Short mmCIF file of C-alpha atoms in Angstrom, two decimals:
data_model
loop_
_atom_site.label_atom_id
_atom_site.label_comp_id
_atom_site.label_asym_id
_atom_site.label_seq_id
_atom_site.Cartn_x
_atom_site.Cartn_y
_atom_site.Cartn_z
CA UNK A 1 4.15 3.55 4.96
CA UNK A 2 6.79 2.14 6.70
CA UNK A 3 6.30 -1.74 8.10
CA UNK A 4 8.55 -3.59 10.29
CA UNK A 5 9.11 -7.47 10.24
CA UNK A 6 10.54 -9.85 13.38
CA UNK A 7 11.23 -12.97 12.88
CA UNK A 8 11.46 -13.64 16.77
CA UNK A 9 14.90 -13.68 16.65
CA UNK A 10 16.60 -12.36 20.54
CA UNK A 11 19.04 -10.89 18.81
CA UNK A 12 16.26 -8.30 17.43
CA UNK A 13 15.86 -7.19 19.93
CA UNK A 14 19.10 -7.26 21.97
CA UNK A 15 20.57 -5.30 19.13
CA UNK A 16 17.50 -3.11 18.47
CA UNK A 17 16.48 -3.81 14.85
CA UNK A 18 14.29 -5.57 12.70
CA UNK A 19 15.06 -8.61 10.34
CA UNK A 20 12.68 -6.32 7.78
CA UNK A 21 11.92 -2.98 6.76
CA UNK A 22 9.25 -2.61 3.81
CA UNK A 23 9.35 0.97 2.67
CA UNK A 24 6.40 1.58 0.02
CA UNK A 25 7.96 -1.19 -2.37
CA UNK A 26 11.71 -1.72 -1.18
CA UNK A 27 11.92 -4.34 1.53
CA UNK A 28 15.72 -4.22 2.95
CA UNK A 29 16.51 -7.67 4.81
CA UNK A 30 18.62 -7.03 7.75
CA UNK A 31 21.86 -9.33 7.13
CA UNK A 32 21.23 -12.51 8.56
CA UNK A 33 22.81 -15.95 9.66
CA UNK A 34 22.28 -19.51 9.78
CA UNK A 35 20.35 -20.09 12.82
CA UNK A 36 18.05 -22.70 13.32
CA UNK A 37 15.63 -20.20 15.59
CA UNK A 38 13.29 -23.22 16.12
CA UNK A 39 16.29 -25.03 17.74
CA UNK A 40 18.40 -22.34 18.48
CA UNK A 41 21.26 -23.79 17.19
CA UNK A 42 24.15 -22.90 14.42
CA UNK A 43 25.04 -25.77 11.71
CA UNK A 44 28.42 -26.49 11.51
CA UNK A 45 28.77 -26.62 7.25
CA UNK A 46 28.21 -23.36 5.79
CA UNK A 47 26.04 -24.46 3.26
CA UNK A 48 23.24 -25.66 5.82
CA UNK A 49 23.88 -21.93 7.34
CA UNK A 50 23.56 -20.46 4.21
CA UNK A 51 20.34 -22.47 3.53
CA UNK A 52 18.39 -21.39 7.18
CA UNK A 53 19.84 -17.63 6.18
CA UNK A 54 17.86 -17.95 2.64
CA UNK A 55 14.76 -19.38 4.39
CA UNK A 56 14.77 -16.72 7.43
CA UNK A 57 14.99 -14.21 4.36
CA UNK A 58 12.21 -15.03 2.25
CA UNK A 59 9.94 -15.96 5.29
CA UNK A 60 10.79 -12.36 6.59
CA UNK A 61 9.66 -11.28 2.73
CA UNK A 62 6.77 -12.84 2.33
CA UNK A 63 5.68 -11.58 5.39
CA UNK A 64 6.12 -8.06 3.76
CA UNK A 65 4.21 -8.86 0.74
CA UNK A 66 7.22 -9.86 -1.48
CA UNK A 67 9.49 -13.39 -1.65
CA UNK A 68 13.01 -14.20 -2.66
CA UNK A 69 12.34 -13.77 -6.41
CA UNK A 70 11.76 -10.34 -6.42
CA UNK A 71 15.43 -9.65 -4.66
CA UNK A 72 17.36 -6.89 -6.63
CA UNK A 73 20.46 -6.30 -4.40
CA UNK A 74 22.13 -9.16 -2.23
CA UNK A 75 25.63 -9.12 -0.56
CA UNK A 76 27.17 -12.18 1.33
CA UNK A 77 29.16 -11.87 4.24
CA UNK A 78 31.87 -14.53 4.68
CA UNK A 79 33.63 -16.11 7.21
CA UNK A 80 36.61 -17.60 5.53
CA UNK A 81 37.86 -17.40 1.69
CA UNK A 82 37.77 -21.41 2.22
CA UNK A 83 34.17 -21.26 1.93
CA UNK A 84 33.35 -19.47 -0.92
CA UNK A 85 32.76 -22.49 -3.52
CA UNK A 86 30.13 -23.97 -0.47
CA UNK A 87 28.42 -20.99 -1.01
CA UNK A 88 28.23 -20.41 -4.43
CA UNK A 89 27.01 -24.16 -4.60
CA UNK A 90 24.10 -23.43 -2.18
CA UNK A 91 22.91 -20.26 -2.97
CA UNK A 92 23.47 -20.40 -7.24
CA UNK A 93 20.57 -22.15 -7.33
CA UNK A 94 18.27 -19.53 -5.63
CA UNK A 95 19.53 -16.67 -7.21
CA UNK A 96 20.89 -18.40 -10.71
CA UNK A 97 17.10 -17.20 -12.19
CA UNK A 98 16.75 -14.03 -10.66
CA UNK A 99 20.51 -12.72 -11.04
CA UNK A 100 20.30 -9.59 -8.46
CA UNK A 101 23.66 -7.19 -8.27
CA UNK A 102 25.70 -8.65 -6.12
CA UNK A 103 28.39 -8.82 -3.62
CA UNK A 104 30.73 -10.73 -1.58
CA UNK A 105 33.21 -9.95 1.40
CA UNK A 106 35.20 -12.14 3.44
CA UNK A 107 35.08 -10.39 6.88
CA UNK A 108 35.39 -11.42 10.81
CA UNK A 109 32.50 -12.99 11.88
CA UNK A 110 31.04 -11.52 15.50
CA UNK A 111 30.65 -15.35 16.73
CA UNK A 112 33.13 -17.92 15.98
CA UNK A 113 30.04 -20.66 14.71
CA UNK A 114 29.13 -18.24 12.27
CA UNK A 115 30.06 -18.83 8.64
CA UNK A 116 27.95 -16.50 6.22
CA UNK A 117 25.88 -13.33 6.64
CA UNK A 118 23.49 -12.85 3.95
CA UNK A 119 21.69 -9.42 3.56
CA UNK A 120 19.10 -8.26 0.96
CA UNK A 121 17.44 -5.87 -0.73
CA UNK A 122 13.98 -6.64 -2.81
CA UNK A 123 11.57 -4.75 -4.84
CA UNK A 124 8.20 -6.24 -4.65
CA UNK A 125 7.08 -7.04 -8.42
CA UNK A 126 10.32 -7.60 -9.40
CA UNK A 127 9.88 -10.83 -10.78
CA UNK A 128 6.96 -10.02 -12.65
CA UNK A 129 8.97 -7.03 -14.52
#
């Protein structure tokens, strides 16, 4: 069984993919940024991005039967190597219990509001093994 998840998101489907895929129990989380889709809007500080990127990820996981606890695999994307401690600060205390392999790149973001990218991979029942 393969299900797909949208958040809504126009860039979905202007880019032609899903913010979810839930194969049997894998769910891989498209990488995603720190919109505010109810406003439409990018924060400036990348730890507010961060924080709508966590939140668009574990809605987008619940919705496939599983929730930011039972991530296994997550890589971060990032803008600038100025940012790094912001991040660590705002997403250490998400992931400080669950400790999934991890990642993190400093790359060239496609828009120049855009600070992080986060992208993960869960296995539902994770948290319960």
């Amino acid at each position: 069984m393969v299900q797909r998840i949208s958040t809504g998101s126009p860039f979905e489907t202007t880019f032609g993919y899903s913010r979810a895929v839930r194969h049997e129990d894998t769910v891989y989380v498209s990488g995603t940024t720190g919109y505010d889709y109810a406003s439409m809007t990018m924060p400036e500080s990348v730890s507010e991005q961060a924080s709508n990127a966590l939140a668009t990820i574990d809605k987008a996981l619940k919705e496939a039967g599983s929730s930011i606890e039972d991530t296994v695999r997550v890589v971060y994307y990032v803008g600038d190597r100025s940012y790094v401690d912001e991040v660590v600060a705002a997403v250490g205390p998400v992931f400080r219990n669950i400790r999934p392999a991890a990642s993190m790149l400093i790359v060239q973001m496609i828009e120049a509001g855009m600070k992080i990218e986060i992208e993960v991979t869960a296995r539902i029942g994770a948290a319960n093994s």
